[in-house]
Every structure is written in structure tokens, then in C-alpha cells.
PDB file of C-alpha atoms in Angstrom:
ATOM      1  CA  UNK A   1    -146.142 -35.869 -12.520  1.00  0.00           C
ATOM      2  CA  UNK A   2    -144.614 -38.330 -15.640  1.00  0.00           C
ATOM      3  CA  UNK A   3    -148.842 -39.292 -15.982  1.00  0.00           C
ATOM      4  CA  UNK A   4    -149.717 -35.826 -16.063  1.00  0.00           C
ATOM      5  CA  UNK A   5    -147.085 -34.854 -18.239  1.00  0.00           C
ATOM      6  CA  UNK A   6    -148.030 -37.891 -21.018  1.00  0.00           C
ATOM      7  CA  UNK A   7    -151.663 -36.901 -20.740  1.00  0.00           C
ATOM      8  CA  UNK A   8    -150.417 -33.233 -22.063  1.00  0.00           C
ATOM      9  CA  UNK A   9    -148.287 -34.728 -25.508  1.00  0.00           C
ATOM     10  CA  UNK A  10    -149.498 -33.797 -28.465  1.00  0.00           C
ATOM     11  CA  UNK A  11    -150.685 -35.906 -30.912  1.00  0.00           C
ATOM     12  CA  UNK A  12    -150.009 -34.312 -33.817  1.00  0.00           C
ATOM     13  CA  UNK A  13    -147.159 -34.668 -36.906  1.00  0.00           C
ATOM     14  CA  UNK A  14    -143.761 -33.828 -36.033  1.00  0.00           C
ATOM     15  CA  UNK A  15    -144.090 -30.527 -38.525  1.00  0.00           C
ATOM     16  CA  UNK A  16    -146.599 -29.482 -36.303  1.00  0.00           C
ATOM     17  CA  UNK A  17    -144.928 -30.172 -33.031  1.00  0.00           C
ATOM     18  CA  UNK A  18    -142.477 -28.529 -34.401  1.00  0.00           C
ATOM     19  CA  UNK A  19    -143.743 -25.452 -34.757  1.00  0.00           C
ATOM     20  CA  UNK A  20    -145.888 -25.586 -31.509  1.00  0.00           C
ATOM     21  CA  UNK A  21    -142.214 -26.074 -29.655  1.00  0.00           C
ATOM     22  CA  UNK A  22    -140.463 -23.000 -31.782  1.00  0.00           C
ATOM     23  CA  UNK A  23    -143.628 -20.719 -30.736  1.00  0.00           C
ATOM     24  CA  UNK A  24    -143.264 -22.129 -27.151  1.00  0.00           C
ATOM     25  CA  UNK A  25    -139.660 -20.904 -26.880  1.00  0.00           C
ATOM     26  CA  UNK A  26    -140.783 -17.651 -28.696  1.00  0.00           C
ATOM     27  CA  UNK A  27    -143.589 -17.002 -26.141  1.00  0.00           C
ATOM     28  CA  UNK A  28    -141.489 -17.696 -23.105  1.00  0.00           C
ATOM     29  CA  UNK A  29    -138.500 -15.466 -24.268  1.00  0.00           C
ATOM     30  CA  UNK A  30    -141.314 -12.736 -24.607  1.00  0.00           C
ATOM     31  CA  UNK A  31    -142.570 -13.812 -20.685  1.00  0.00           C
ATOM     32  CA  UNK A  32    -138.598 -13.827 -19.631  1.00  0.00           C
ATOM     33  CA  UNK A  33    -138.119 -10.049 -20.822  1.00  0.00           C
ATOM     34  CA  UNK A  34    -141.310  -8.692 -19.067  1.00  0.00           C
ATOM     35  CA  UNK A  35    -140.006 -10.095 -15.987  1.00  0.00           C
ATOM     36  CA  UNK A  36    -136.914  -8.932 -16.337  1.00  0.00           C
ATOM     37  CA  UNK A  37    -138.461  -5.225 -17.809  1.00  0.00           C
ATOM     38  CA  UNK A  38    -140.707  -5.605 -14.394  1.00  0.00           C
ATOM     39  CA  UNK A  39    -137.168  -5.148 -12.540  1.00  0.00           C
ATOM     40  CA  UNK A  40    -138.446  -7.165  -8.799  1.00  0.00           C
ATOM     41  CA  UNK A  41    -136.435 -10.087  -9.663  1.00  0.00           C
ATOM     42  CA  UNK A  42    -136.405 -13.002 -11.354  1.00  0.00           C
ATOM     43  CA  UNK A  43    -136.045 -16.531 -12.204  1.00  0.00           C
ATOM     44  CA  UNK A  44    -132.567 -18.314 -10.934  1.00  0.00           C
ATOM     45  CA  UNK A  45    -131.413 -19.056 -14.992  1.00  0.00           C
ATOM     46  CA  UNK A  46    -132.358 -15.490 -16.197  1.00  0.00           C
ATOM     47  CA  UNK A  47    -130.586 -13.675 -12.901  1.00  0.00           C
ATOM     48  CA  UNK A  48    -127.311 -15.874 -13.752  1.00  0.00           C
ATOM     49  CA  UNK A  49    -127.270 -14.758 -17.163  1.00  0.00           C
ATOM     50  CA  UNK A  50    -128.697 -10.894 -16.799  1.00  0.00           C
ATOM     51  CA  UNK A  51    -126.427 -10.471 -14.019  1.00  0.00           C
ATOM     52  CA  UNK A  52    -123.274 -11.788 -16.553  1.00  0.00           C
ATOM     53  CA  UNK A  53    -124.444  -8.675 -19.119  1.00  0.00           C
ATOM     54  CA  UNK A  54    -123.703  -6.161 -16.200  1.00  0.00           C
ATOM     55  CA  UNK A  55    -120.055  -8.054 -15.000  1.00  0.00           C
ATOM     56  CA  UNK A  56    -119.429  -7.878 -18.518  1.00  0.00           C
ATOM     57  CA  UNK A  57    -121.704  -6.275 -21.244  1.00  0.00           C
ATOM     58  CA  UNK A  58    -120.027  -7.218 -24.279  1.00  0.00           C
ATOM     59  CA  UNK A  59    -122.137 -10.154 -24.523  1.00  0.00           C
ATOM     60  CA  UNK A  60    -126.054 -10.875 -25.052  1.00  0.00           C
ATOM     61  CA  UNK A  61    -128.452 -12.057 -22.506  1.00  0.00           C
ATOM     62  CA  UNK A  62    -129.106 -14.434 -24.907  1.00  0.00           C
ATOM     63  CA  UNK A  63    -125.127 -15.288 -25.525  1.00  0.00           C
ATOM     64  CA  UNK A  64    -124.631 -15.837 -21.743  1.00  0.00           C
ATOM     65  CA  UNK A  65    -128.206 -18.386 -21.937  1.00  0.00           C
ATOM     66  CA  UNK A  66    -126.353 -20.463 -24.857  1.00  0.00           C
ATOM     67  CA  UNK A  67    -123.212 -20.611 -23.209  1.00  0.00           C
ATOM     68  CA  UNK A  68    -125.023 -21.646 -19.946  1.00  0.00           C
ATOM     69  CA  UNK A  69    -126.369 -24.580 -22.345  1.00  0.00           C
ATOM     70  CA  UNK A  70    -123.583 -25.494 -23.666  1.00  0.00           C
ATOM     71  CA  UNK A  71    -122.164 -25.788 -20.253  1.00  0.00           C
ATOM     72  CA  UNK A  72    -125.076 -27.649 -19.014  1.00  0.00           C
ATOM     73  CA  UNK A  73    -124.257 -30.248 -21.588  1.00  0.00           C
ATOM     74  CA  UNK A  74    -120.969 -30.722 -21.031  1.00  0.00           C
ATOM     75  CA  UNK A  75    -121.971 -31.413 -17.623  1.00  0.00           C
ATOM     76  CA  UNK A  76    -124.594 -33.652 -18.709  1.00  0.00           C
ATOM     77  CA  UNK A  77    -121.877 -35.728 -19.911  1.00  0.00           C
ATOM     78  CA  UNK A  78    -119.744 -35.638 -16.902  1.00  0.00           C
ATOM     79  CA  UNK A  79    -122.401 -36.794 -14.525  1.00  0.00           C
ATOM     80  CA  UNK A  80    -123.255 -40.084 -16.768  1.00  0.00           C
ATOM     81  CA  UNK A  81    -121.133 -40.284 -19.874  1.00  0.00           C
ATOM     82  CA  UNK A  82    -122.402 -43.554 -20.590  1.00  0.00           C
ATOM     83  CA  UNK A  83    -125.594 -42.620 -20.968  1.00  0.00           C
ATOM     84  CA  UNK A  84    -124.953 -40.001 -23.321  1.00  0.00           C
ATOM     85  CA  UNK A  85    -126.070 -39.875 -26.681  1.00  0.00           C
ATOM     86  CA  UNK A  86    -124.920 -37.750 -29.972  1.00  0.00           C
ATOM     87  CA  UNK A  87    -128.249 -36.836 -30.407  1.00  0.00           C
ATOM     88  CA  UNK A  88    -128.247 -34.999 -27.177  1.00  0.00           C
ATOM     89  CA  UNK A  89    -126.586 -32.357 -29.362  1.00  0.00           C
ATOM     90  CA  UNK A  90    -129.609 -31.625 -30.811  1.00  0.00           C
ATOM     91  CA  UNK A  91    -130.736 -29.839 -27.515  1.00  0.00           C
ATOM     92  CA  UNK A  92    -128.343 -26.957 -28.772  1.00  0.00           C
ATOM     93  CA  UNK A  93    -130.641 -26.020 -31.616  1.00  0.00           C
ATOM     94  CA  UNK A  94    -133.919 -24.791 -29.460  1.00  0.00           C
ATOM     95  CA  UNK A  95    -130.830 -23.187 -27.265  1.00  0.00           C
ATOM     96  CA  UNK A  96    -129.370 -21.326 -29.893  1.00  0.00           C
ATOM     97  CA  UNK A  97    -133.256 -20.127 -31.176  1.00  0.00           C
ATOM     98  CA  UNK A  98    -134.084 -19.485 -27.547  1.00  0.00           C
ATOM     99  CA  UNK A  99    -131.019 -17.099 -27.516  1.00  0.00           C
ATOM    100  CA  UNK A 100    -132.036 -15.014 -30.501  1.00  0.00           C
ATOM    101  CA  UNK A 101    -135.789 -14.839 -29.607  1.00  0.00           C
ATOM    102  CA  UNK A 102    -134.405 -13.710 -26.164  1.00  0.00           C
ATOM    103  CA  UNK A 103    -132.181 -10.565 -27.668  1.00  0.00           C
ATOM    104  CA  UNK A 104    -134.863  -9.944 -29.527  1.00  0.00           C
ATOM    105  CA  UNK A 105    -137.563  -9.142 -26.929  1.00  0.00           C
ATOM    106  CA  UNK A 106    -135.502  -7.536 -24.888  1.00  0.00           C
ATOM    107  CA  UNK A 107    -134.774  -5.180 -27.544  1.00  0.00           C
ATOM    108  CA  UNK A 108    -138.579  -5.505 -28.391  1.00  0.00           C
ATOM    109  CA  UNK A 109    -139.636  -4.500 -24.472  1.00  0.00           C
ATOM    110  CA  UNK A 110    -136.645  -2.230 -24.222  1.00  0.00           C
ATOM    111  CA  UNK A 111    -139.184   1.039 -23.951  1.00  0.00           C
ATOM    112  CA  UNK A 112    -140.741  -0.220 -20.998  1.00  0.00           C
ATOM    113  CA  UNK A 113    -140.081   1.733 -17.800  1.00  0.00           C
ATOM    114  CA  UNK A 114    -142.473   1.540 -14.892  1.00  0.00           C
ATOM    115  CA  UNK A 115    -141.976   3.479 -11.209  1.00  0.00           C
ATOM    116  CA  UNK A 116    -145.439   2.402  -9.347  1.00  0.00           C
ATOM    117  CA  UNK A 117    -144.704  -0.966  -7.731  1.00  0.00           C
ATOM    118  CA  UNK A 118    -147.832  -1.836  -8.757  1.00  0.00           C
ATOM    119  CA  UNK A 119    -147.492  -1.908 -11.723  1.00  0.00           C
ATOM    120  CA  UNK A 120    -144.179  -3.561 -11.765  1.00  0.00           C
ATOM    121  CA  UNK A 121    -145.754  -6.501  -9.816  1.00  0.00           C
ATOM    122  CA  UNK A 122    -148.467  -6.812 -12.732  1.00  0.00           C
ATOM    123  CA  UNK A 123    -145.906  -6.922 -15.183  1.00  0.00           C
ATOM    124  CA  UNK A 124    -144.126  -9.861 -13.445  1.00  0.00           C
ATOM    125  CA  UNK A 125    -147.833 -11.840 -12.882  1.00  0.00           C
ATOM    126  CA  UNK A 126    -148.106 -11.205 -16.918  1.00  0.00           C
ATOM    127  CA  UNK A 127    -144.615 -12.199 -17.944  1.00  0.00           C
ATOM    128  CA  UNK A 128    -144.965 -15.577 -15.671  1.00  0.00           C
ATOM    129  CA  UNK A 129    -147.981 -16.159 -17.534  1.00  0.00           C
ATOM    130  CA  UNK A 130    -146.633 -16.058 -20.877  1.00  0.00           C
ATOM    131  CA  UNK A 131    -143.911 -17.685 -19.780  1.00  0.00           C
ATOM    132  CA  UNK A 132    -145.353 -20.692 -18.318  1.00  0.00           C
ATOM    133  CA  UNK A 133    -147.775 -20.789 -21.459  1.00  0.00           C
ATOM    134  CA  UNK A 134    -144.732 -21.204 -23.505  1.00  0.00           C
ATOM    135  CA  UNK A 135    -143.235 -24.142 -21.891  1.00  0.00           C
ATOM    136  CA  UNK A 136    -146.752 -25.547 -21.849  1.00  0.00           C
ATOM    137  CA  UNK A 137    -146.198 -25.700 -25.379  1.00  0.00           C
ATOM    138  CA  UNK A 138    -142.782 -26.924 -25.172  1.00  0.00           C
ATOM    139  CA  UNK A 139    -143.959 -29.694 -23.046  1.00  0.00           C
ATOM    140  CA  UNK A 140    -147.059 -30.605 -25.483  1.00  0.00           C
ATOM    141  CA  UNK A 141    -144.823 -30.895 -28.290  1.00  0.00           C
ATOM    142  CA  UNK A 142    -142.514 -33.380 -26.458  1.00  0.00           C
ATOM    143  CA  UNK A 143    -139.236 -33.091 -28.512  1.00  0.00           C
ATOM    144  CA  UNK A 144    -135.586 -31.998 -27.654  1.00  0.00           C
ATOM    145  CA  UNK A 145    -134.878 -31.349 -23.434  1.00  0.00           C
ATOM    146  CA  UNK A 146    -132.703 -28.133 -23.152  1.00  0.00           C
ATOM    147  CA  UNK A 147    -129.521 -29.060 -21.870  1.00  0.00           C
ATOM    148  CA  UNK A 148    -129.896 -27.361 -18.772  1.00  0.00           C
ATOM    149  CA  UNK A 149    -133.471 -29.639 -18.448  1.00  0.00           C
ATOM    150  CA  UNK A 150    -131.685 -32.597 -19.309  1.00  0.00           C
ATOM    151  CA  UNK A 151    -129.070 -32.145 -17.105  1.00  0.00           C
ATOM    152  CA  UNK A 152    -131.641 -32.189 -14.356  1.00  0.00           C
ATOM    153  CA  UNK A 153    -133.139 -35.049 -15.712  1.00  0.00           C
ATOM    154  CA  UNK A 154    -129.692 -36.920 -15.725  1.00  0.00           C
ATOM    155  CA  UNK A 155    -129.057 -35.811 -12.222  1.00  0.00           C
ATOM    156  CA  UNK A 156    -132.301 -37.454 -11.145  1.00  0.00           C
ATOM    157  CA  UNK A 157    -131.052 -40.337 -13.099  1.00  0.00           C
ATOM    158  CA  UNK A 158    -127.925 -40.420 -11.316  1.00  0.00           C
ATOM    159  CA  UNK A 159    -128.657 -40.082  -8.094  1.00  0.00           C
ATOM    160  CA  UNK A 160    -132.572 -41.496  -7.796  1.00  0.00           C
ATOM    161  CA  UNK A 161    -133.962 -38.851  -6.423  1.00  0.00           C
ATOM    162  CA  UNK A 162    -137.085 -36.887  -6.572  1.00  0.00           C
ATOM    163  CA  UNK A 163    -137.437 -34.672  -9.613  1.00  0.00           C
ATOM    164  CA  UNK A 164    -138.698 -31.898  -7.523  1.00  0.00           C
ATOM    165  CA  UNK A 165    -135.828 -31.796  -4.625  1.00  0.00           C
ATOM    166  CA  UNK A 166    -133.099 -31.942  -7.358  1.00  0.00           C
ATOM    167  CA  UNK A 167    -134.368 -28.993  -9.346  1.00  0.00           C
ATOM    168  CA  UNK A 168    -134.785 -26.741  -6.299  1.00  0.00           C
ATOM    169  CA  UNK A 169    -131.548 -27.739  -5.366  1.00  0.00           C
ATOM    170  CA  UNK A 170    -130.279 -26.736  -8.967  1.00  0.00           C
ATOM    171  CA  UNK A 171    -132.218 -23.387  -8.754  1.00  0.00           C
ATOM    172  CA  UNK A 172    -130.765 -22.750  -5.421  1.00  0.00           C
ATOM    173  CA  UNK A 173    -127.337 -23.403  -7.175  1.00  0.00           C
ATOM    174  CA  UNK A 174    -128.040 -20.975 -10.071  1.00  0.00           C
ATOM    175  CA  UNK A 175    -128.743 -18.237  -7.174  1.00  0.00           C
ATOM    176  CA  UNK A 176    -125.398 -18.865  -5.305  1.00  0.00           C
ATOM    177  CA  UNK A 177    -123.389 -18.542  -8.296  1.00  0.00           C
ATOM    178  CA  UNK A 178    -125.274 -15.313  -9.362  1.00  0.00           C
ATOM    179  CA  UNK A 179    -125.289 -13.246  -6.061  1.00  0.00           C
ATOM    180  CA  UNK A 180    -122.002 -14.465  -5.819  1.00  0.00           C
ATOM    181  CA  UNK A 181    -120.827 -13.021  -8.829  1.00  0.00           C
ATOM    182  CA  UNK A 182    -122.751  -9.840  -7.841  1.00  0.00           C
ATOM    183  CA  UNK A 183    -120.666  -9.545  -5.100  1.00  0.00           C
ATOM    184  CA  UNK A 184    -117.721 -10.613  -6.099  1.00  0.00           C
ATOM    185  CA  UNK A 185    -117.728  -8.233  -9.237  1.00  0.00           C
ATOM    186  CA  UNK A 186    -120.395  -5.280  -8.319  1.00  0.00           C
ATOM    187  CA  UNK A 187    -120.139  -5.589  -4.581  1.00  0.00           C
ATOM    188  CA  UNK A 188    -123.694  -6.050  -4.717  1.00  0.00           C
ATOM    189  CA  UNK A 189    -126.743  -9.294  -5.112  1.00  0.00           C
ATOM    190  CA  UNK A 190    -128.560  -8.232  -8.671  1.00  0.00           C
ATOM    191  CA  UNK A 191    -132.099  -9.393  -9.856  1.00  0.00           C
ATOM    192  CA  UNK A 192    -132.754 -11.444  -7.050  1.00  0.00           C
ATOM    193  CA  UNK A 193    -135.379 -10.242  -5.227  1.00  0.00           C
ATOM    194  CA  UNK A 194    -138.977 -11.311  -3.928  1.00  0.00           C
ATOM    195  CA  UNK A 195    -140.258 -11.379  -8.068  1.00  0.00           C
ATOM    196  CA  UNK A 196    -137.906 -14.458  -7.949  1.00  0.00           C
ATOM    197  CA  UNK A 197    -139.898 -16.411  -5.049  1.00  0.00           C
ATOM    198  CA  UNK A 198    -143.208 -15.223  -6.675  1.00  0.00           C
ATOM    199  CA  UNK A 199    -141.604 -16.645 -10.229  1.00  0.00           C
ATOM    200  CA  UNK A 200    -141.408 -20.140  -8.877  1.00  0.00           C
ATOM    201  CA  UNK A 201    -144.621 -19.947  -7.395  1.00  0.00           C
ATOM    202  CA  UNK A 202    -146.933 -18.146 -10.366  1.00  0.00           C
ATOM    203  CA  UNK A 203    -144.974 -20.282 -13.299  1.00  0.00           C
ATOM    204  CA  UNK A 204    -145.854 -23.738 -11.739  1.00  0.00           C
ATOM    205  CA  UNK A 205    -149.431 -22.418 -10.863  1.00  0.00           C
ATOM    206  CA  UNK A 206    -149.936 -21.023 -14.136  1.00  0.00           C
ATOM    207  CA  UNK A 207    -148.661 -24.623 -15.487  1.00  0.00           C
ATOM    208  CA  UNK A 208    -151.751 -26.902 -13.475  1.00  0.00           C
ATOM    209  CA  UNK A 209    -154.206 -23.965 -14.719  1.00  0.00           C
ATOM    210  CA  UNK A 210    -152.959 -24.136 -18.431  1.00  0.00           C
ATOM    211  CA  UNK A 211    -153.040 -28.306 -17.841  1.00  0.00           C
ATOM    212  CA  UNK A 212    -156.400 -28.003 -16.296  1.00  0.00           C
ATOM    213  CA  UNK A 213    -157.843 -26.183 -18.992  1.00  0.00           C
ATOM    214  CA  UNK A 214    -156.209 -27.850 -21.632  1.00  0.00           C
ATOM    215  CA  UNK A 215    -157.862 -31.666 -20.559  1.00  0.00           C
ATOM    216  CA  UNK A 216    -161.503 -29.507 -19.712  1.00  0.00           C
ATOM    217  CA  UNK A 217    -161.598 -28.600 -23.263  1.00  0.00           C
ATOM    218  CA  UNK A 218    -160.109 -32.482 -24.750  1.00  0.00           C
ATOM    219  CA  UNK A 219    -162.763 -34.187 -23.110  1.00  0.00           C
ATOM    220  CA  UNK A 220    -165.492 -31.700 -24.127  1.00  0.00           C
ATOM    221  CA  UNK A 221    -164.202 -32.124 -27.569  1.00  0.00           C
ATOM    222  CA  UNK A 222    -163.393 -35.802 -27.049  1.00  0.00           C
ATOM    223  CA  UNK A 223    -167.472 -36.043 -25.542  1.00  0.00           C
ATOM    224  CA  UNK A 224    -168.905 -34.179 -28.815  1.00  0.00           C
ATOM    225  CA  UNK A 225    -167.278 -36.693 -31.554  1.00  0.00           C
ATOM    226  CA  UNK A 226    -168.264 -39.503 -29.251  1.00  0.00           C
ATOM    227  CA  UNK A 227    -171.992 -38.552 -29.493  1.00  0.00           C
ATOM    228  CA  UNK A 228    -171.394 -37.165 -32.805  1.00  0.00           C
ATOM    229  CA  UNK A 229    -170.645 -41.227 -34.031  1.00  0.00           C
ATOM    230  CA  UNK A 230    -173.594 -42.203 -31.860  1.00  0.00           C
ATOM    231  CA  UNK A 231    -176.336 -40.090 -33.625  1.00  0.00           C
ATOM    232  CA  UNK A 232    -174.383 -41.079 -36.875  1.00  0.00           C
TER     233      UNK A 232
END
């Protein structure tokens, strides 16, 4: 996985990996609001936060997300405050952009409303898609974890385990706290439904395909310049 994810960093200036991250997090905000618009569940984050706006709907989607960051860090620094940095801080600034680009696709999708299952579960396959595509982009760029990523990564850190089993476990965690809340406040478990197995499933899939394409087309182009300098 760490190999695979090296192979994938971009290469480029930090302007432009930049700007490849920001357009990551706008992409996957657009993927998060189809799936949410597609209304058969979804992902253990965005049901934590979506089911917050409905407890209490003075706040944004988008506010609840930040504030789940911000918690996320503090908790980053509970877990191992030694190995806590300032710049960790940082991670609050594609949090806070995250949030906005969030509110504002929602508002953007806001005029979908789809009754054929059908369609709803072609909605969800699309907004996985984009989704996943974003944090492809995310993870090219290679800059700033989000807090709630790098409190994963600190867990794994912490206790030596296998990324994999600790962020199911996390994910499991998120939907405990949200049904919980569901019931506890609306007598009823919200936005967790069978779109939020097929989430996990299509977003990782969607991630090899994206990876697989992206290191077909780098050694294509990488094979053209080499026989380019050999006829040269």
C-alpha cells in the first residue's frame, strides 16, 4: 500500500500540487453531495455530520465536517502528544475549504430529486466515482493529511497495527455514534443504509482503477520520451 501510494506522488511544483489538492477536495465535495442527493446511504463521516443538520439544523453540513476536524485533531494530540507538531495545524486549512466546497454543492445539487431506485443507485455509483477521483488527486499531490486522516494515521502509529483494521474500526465508530444519535434524538438510524456498504466498496475500487490507469498512461508516456532520446 505505502509503495503504491509513492508510485502515485506527483512530481510537480508545490503551486501545482497545490492546486491539483484544492480541485481534489472540490471534486470529492461534488461526489459527497450526489451521494447524499442519491438518499440510499452513505459514507460513515458524511452520515455523522448529515445526520447532526437534522438533530440540529442551525448548522452546515459543512460546519458539522470542520468541527468533526477540529475534533479529530484534538484527538490527534491526545493519542501521541509527543509526536505532535504545530504544523499539524495546517490540516485545518483543506478542512475549512472542504467545508465551503461542501455547502456549496449541496446547495448546487439541491434540485435533484429522484423516486426510481434505479436511478438513485446510479447516482450513488457516479458520486463514488467523483469522489474517489478527488482523493486520487489529493493523494497525488501529497501535502497536508486531514485531521480526521491523520488521526488514523497516528492511531496506527500508536498502536502498530494494520492501516486497514484501524480505519474500519474508525468507520465502524463513526456509524455507532451516528445511529446512535439518530436514535437517541429522532428515534430513528438516518443515512445509513446499504449505499453505505456499496460506498466502501465502489470508492476503494474506483481508487486501484484510477491508480491503474494513471501508471498505464506514465509508462506509455515514460516509453515514448525514452525512444524519443533514442532516435535523437
Amino acid at each position: 500500500m505505502q509503495k503504491n501510494a509513492e508510485d502515485l506522488k506527483s512530481d510537480g511544483s508545490l503551486t501545482k500540487r497545490w492546486i491539483m489538492y484544492i480541485i481534489g477536495i472540490y471534486i470529492l465535495t461534488i461526489g459527497v453531495s450526489l451521494a447524499i442527493k442519491a438518499g440510499i446511504g452513505i459514507s460513515p463521516q458524511s452520515s455523522l455530520t448529515r445526520v447532526m443538520t437534522v438533530v440540529y439544523p442551525g448548522l452546515s453540513q459543512g460546519t458539522y465536517n470542520f468541527i468533526l476536524e477540529m475534533i479529530m485533531l484534538f484527538l490527534t494530540f491526545v493519542v501521541l502528544p509527543k509526536g505532535f507538531k504545530l504544523k499539524n495545524f495546517t490540516s485545518l486549512i483543506p478542512s475549512f475549504v472542504l467545508a465551503v466546497c461542501l455547502d456549496f454543492n449541496l446547495k448546487m445539487t439541491g434540485f435533484i430529486q429522484l423516486d426510481l431506485y434505479f436511478s438513485k443507485l446510479l447516482l450513488l455509483i457516479l458520486g463514488d466515482a467523483a469522489l474517489a477521483f478527488g482523493l486520487f488527486l489529493m493523494i497525488r499531490a501529497d501535502l497536508v493529511l486531514m485531521p480526521i486522516d491523520l488521526f488514523v494515521h497516528t492511531l496506527v502509529m500508536k498502536t502498530q497495527r494494520k492501516w486497514g483494521n484501524i480505519k474500519t474500526l474508525f468507520d465502524c465508530s463513526l456509524l455507532i455514534i451516528s445511529a446512535s444519535i439518530g436514535l437517541i434524538f429522532l428515534h430513528k438510524i438516518m443515512f445509513i443504509r446499504e449505499g453505505t456498504v456499496l460506498n466502501a466498496i465502489f470508492v476503494g475500487q474506483y481508487l486501484i482503477f484510477y491508480s491503474y490507469l494513471f501508471r498505464r498512461v506514465k509508462a506509455r508516456k515514460d516509453a515514448a520520451n525514452n525512444n524519443n532520446l533514442i532516435d535523437a
